[in-house]
PDB file of C-alpha atoms in Angstrom:
ATOM      1  CA  MET A 253       7.269 -49.291  33.941  1.00 52.00           C
ATOM      2  CA  ALA A 254       6.019 -48.284  36.781  1.00 55.00           C
ATOM      3  CA  LYS A 255       5.046 -44.412  37.038  1.00 60.00           C
ATOM      4  CA  THR A 256       7.148 -41.801  38.868  1.00 60.00           C
ATOM      5  CA  PRO A 257       4.915 -40.476  41.777  1.00 59.00           C
ATOM      6  CA  ARG A 258       4.855 -36.514  41.746  1.00 66.00           C
ATOM      7  CA  ASP A 259       6.334 -34.102  44.049  1.00 68.00           C
ATOM      8  CA  PRO A 260       2.577 -33.495  46.151  1.00 68.00           C
ATOM      9  CA  PHE A 261       4.447 -29.867  46.563  1.00 71.00           C
ATOM     10  CA  THR A 262       4.306 -28.826  42.872  1.00 69.00           C
ATOM     11  CA  PRO A 263       1.264 -28.067  41.333  1.00 64.00           C
ATOM     12  CA  ASP A 264       0.693 -29.801  37.998  1.00 67.00           C
ATOM     13  CA  MET A 265      -0.460 -27.031  35.375  1.00 65.00           C
ATOM     14  CA  PHE A 266      -2.627 -28.764  33.379  1.00 68.00           C
ATOM     15  CA  VAL A 267      -4.315 -30.839  36.709  1.00 72.00           C
ATOM     16  CA  ASP A 268      -4.661 -28.390  39.479  1.00 69.00           C
ATOM     17  CA  TRP A 269      -4.879 -25.619  37.771  1.00 72.00           C
ATOM     18  CA  LYS A 270      -8.214 -23.845  36.992  1.00 79.00           C
ATOM     19  CA  PRO A 271      -9.278 -20.678  35.637  1.00 77.00           C
ATOM     20  CA  PRO A 272     -10.385 -18.070  37.907  1.00 79.00           C
ATOM     21  CA  ARG A 273     -13.870 -17.060  37.563  1.00 81.00           C
ATOM     22  CA  ILE A 274     -14.398 -13.981  35.090  1.00 85.00           C
ATOM     23  CA  SER A 275     -18.160 -13.145  35.770  1.00 88.00           C
ATOM     24  CA  VAL A 276     -19.796 -12.059  38.833  1.00 89.00           C
ATOM     25  CA  GLY A 277     -22.262 -14.160  40.812  1.00 90.00           C
ATOM     26  CA  PHE A 278     -23.155 -16.642  43.442  1.00 87.00           C
ATOM     27  CA  GLU A 279     -21.773 -19.997  42.713  1.00 87.00           C
ATOM     28  CA  PRO A 280     -23.916 -21.978  39.945  1.00 84.00           C
ATOM     29  CA  GLY A 281     -26.816 -24.106  42.100  1.00 83.00           C
ATOM     30  CA  THR A 282     -26.887 -21.391  45.231  1.00 86.00           C
ATOM     31  CA  ILE A 283     -29.750 -19.673  44.850  1.00 88.00           C
ATOM     32  CA  SER A 284     -32.769 -21.902  43.870  1.00 86.00           C
ATOM     33  CA  GLY A 285     -36.323 -21.938  44.044  1.00 83.00           C
ATOM     34  CA  ASN A 286     -39.131 -21.480  41.369  1.00 85.00           C
ATOM     35  CA  ARG A 287     -40.767 -18.719  42.528  1.00 88.00           C
ATOM     36  CA  LEU A 288     -38.850 -15.436  41.382  1.00 90.00           C
ATOM     37  CA  SER A 289     -40.004 -13.732  44.742  1.00 90.00           C
ATOM     38  CA  SER A 290     -38.252 -16.664  46.478  1.00 91.00           C
ATOM     39  CA  ARG A 291     -35.116 -16.516  44.730  1.00 93.00           C
ATOM     40  CA  ILE A 292     -35.026 -13.094  44.917  1.00 94.00           C
ATOM     41  CA  SER A 293     -35.447 -13.195  48.858  1.00 94.00           C
ATOM     42  CA  ARG A 294     -32.827 -16.292  49.059  1.00 94.00           C
ATOM     43  CA  ALA A 295     -30.110 -14.017  47.347  1.00 96.00           C
ATOM     44  CA  ILE A 296     -30.505 -11.368  49.744  1.00 96.00           C
ATOM     45  CA  ALA A 297     -30.545 -13.597  52.601  1.00 96.00           C
ATOM     46  CA  LYS A 298     -27.064 -15.169  51.614  1.00 96.00           C
ATOM     47  CA  ALA A 299     -25.693 -11.755  50.840  1.00 97.00           C
ATOM     48  CA  LEU A 300     -26.539 -10.509  54.505  1.00 97.00           C
ATOM     49  CA  LYS A 301     -25.426 -13.544  55.714  1.00 96.00           C
ATOM     50  CA  ASP A 302     -22.092 -13.653  54.384  1.00 96.00           C
ATOM     51  CA  CYS A 303     -20.902 -10.012  53.943  1.00 96.00           C
ATOM     52  CA  GLY A 304     -19.224 -10.674  57.207  1.00 95.00           C
ATOM     53  CA  LYS A 305     -21.262  -7.406  58.308  1.00 97.00           C
ATOM     54  CA  ASP A 306     -23.911  -7.054  60.915  1.00 96.00           C
ATOM     55  CA  ARG A 307     -27.702  -5.990  59.944  1.00 96.00           C
ATOM     56  CA  THR A 308     -27.883  -2.865  62.205  1.00 97.00           C
ATOM     57  CA  THR A 309     -24.273  -1.846  60.142  1.00 97.00           C
ATOM     58  CA  ILE A 310     -26.203  -2.413  56.517  1.00 97.00           C
ATOM     59  CA  ALA A 311     -29.120  -0.813  57.603  1.00 97.00           C
ATOM     60  CA  GLY A 312     -27.002   2.070  58.323  1.00 97.00           C
ATOM     61  CA  LEU A 313     -24.902   2.124  55.029  1.00 97.00           C
ATOM     62  CA  MET A 314     -27.883   1.831  53.248  1.00 97.00           C
ATOM     63  CA  GLY A 315     -29.932   4.665  54.494  1.00 97.00           C
ATOM     64  CA  GLU A 316     -26.665   6.939  54.485  1.00 97.00           C
ATOM     65  CA  ARG A 317     -26.503   5.903  50.776  1.00 96.00           C
ATOM     66  CA  LEU A 318     -30.306   6.762  50.310  1.00 96.00           C
ATOM     67  CA  GLY A 319     -30.709   9.483  52.056  1.00 96.00           C
ATOM     68  CA  HIS A 320     -33.236   8.117  54.476  1.00 96.00           C
ATOM     69  CA  LYS A 321     -33.435   5.487  57.220  1.00 96.00           C
ATOM     70  CA  ILE A 322     -33.411   1.895  56.654  1.00 96.00           C
ATOM     71  CA  THR A 323     -34.570  -0.480  59.815  1.00 96.00           C
ATOM     72  CA  VAL A 324     -33.095  -3.695  60.513  1.00 96.00           C
ATOM     73  CA  ALA A 325     -36.871  -5.011  60.166  1.00 95.00           C
ATOM     74  CA  THR A 326     -36.928  -3.857  56.585  1.00 94.00           C
ATOM     75  CA  LEU A 327     -33.706  -5.968  55.265  1.00 95.00           C
ATOM     76  CA  GLU A 328     -35.325  -8.785  57.535  1.00 94.00           C
ATOM     77  CA  ALA A 329     -38.699  -8.405  55.686  1.00 94.00           C
ATOM     78  CA  TYR A 330     -36.336  -8.437  52.252  1.00 95.00           C
ATOM     79  CA  SER A 331     -34.463 -11.325  53.293  1.00 94.00           C
ATOM     80  CA  SER A 332     -38.071 -13.200  53.922  1.00 91.00           C
ATOM     81  CA  GLU A 333     -39.598 -15.820  51.538  1.00 86.00           C
ATOM     82  CA  ALA A 334     -42.435 -15.467  53.713  1.00 83.00           C
ATOM     83  CA  LYS A 335     -43.223 -11.439  53.787  1.00 78.00           C
ATOM     84  CA  THR A 336     -44.203 -11.491  49.966  1.00 74.00           C
ATOM     85  CA  GLY A 337     -45.839  -7.540  50.753  1.00 78.00           C
ATOM     86  CA  ASN A 338     -42.130  -6.424  51.120  1.00 81.00           C
ATOM     87  CA  ASN A 339     -40.373  -6.255  47.380  1.00 89.00           C
ATOM     88  CA  ILE A 340     -37.080  -4.523  47.536  1.00 94.00           C
ATOM     89  CA  THR A 341     -36.839  -1.405  44.763  1.00 94.00           C
ATOM     90  CA  VAL A 342     -33.928  -1.281  42.808  1.00 95.00           C
ATOM     91  CA  GLU A 343     -32.343   1.727  44.589  1.00 96.00           C
ATOM     92  CA  ARG A 344     -32.216   0.363  47.665  1.00 97.00           C
ATOM     93  CA  PHE A 345     -31.182  -2.891  45.755  1.00 97.00           C
ATOM     94  CA  ILE A 346     -28.139  -0.822  44.667  1.00 97.00           C
ATOM     95  CA  ALA A 347     -27.741   0.674  48.741  1.00 98.00           C
ATOM     96  CA  LEU A 348     -27.837  -2.979  49.628  1.00 98.00           C
ATOM     97  CA  VAL A 349     -24.978  -4.473  47.215  1.00 97.00           C
ATOM     98  CA  GLU A 350     -23.106  -1.177  47.843  1.00 97.00           C
ATOM     99  CA  ALA A 351     -23.151  -1.839  51.868  1.00 98.00           C
ATOM    100  CA  THR A 352     -22.633  -5.514  51.881  1.00 97.00           C
ATOM    101  CA  GLY A 353     -20.259  -5.513  48.823  1.00 97.00           C
ATOM    102  CA  LYS A 354     -21.740  -8.332  47.854  1.00 96.00           C
ATOM    103  CA  ILE A 355     -21.441  -7.909  43.932  1.00 95.00           C
ATOM    104  CA  GLU A 356     -22.169 -11.565  43.645  1.00 95.00           C
ATOM    105  CA  LEU A 357     -25.918  -9.918  43.323  1.00 96.00           C
ATOM    106  CA  LEU A 358     -25.428  -8.507  40.084  1.00 96.00           C
ATOM    107  CA  GLY A 359     -24.282 -11.511  38.789  1.00 94.00           C
ATOM    108  CA  PHE A 360     -27.467 -13.262  40.162  1.00 94.00           C
ATOM    109  CA  LEU A 361     -30.070 -10.219  38.636  1.00 93.00           C
ATOM    110  CA  ALA A 362     -28.106 -11.095  35.163  1.00 94.00           C
ATOM    111  CA  GLU A 363     -28.423 -14.661  35.201  1.00 91.00           C
ATOM    112  CA  ASP A 364     -32.265 -14.448  34.514  1.00 89.00           C
ATOM    113  CA  PHE A 365     -31.751 -13.178  31.269  1.00 94.00           C
ATOM    114  CA  ASP A 366     -28.400 -15.222  30.094  1.00 93.00           C
ATOM    115  CA  MET A 367     -26.003 -12.493  30.836  1.00 94.00           C
ATOM    116  CA  ALA A 368     -22.736 -12.135  32.656  1.00 92.00           C
ATOM    117  CA  VAL A 369     -21.309  -9.626  34.744  1.00 94.00           C
ATOM    118  CA  VAL A 370     -18.272  -9.507  34.495  1.00 94.00           C
ATOM    119  CA  PRO A 371     -15.332  -6.657  35.479  1.00 93.00           C
ATOM    120  CA  ARG A 372     -14.493  -4.026  33.673  1.00 93.00           C
ATOM    121  CA  LYS A 373     -11.059  -4.435  33.370  1.00 92.00           C
ATOM    122  CA  PHE A 374     -11.857  -7.989  31.112  1.00 93.00           C
ATOM    123  CA  GLU A 375     -13.940  -5.801  28.870  1.00 92.00           C
ATOM    124  CA  ASN A 376     -11.514  -5.092  26.265  1.00 94.00           C
ATOM    125  CA  VAL A 377     -10.594  -8.468  26.618  1.00 93.00           C
ATOM    126  CA  ILE A 378     -13.792  -9.515  25.359  1.00 93.00           C
ATOM    127  CA  GLU A 379     -13.993  -7.189  22.722  1.00 95.00           C
ATOM    128  CA  LEU A 380     -10.712  -8.376  21.503  1.00 96.00           C
ATOM    129  CA  ALA A 381     -11.826 -12.057  21.161  1.00 95.00           C
ATOM    130  CA  LEU A 382     -14.811 -10.896  19.292  1.00 96.00           C
ATOM    131  CA  ILE A 383     -13.210  -9.000  17.073  1.00 96.00           C
ATOM    132  CA  GLU A 384     -10.957 -12.036  15.851  1.00 97.00           C
ATOM    133  CA  ASP A 385     -13.683 -14.257  15.736  1.00 96.00           C
ATOM    134  CA  HIS A 386     -15.050 -11.731  12.959  1.00 97.00           C
ATOM    135  CA  GLU A 387     -11.595 -11.795  11.663  1.00 97.00           C
ATOM    136  CA  ARG A 388     -11.931 -15.498  11.223  1.00 96.00           C
ATOM    137  CA  MET A 389     -15.595 -15.456   9.970  1.00 96.00           C
ATOM    138  CA  ILE A 390     -14.126 -13.066   7.127  1.00 96.00           C
ATOM    139  CA  GLY A 391     -10.962 -15.010   6.374  1.00 96.00           C
ATOM    140  CA  SER A 392     -13.245 -18.062   5.970  1.00 96.00           C
ATOM    141  CA  ARG A 393     -15.634 -15.753   3.943  1.00 96.00           C
ATOM    142  CA  LYS A 394     -12.804 -14.911   1.581  1.00 95.00           C
ATOM    143  CA  GLN A 395     -11.442 -18.458   1.112  1.00 95.00           C
ATOM    144  CA  THR A 396     -14.729 -19.636   0.039  1.00 95.00           C
ATOM    145  CA  LEU A 397     -15.222 -16.516  -2.361  1.00 95.00           C
ATOM    146  CA  ARG A 398     -11.618 -16.879  -4.032  1.00 93.00           C
ATOM    147  CA  MET A 399     -12.729 -20.761  -4.174  1.00 93.00           C
ATOM    148  CA  LYS A 400     -15.770 -19.724  -6.297  1.00 91.00           C
ATOM    149  CA  ILE A 401     -13.899 -17.821  -8.540  1.00 92.00           C
ATOM    150  CA  ARG A 402     -11.211 -19.992  -9.669  1.00 89.00           C
ATOM    151  CA  GLY A 403     -13.716 -22.564 -10.200  1.00 85.00           C
ATOM    152  CA  SER A 404     -15.939 -20.722 -12.375  1.00 76.00           C
ATOM    153  CA  LYS A 405     -12.542 -19.927 -14.778  1.00 67.00           C
TER     154      LYS A 405
END
């Protein structure tokens, strides 16, 4: 029997649906490199490129947040792998995330620690899943103990 072609306008919920990405960060493999300083520069460069704002605006927003001037040349140095003496500080990194709106940078930091950054709205869902896992472990342990008790009678 020939398979009936599916309607091309109706998504197949088992084939066409992909769960949304929960954690924030760049797509895997986007920021490559062996040296940490190179990877940081590449991540900053990508954030600057993808945020949709020009560097003058970003520098101005960072300066407002920090209370002192940030120059476009400083941003260029942070995003350049060649300028190894210009590492971004944590406070400036936070201002950069805020100015660009590229929270992927936060996920980039967490990756090296085998961690993920998730929006706060998922915090309760994660906690509930951990509690349910713990309940299953306790249930399994209780069942094992009951079987041992029955076996010792």
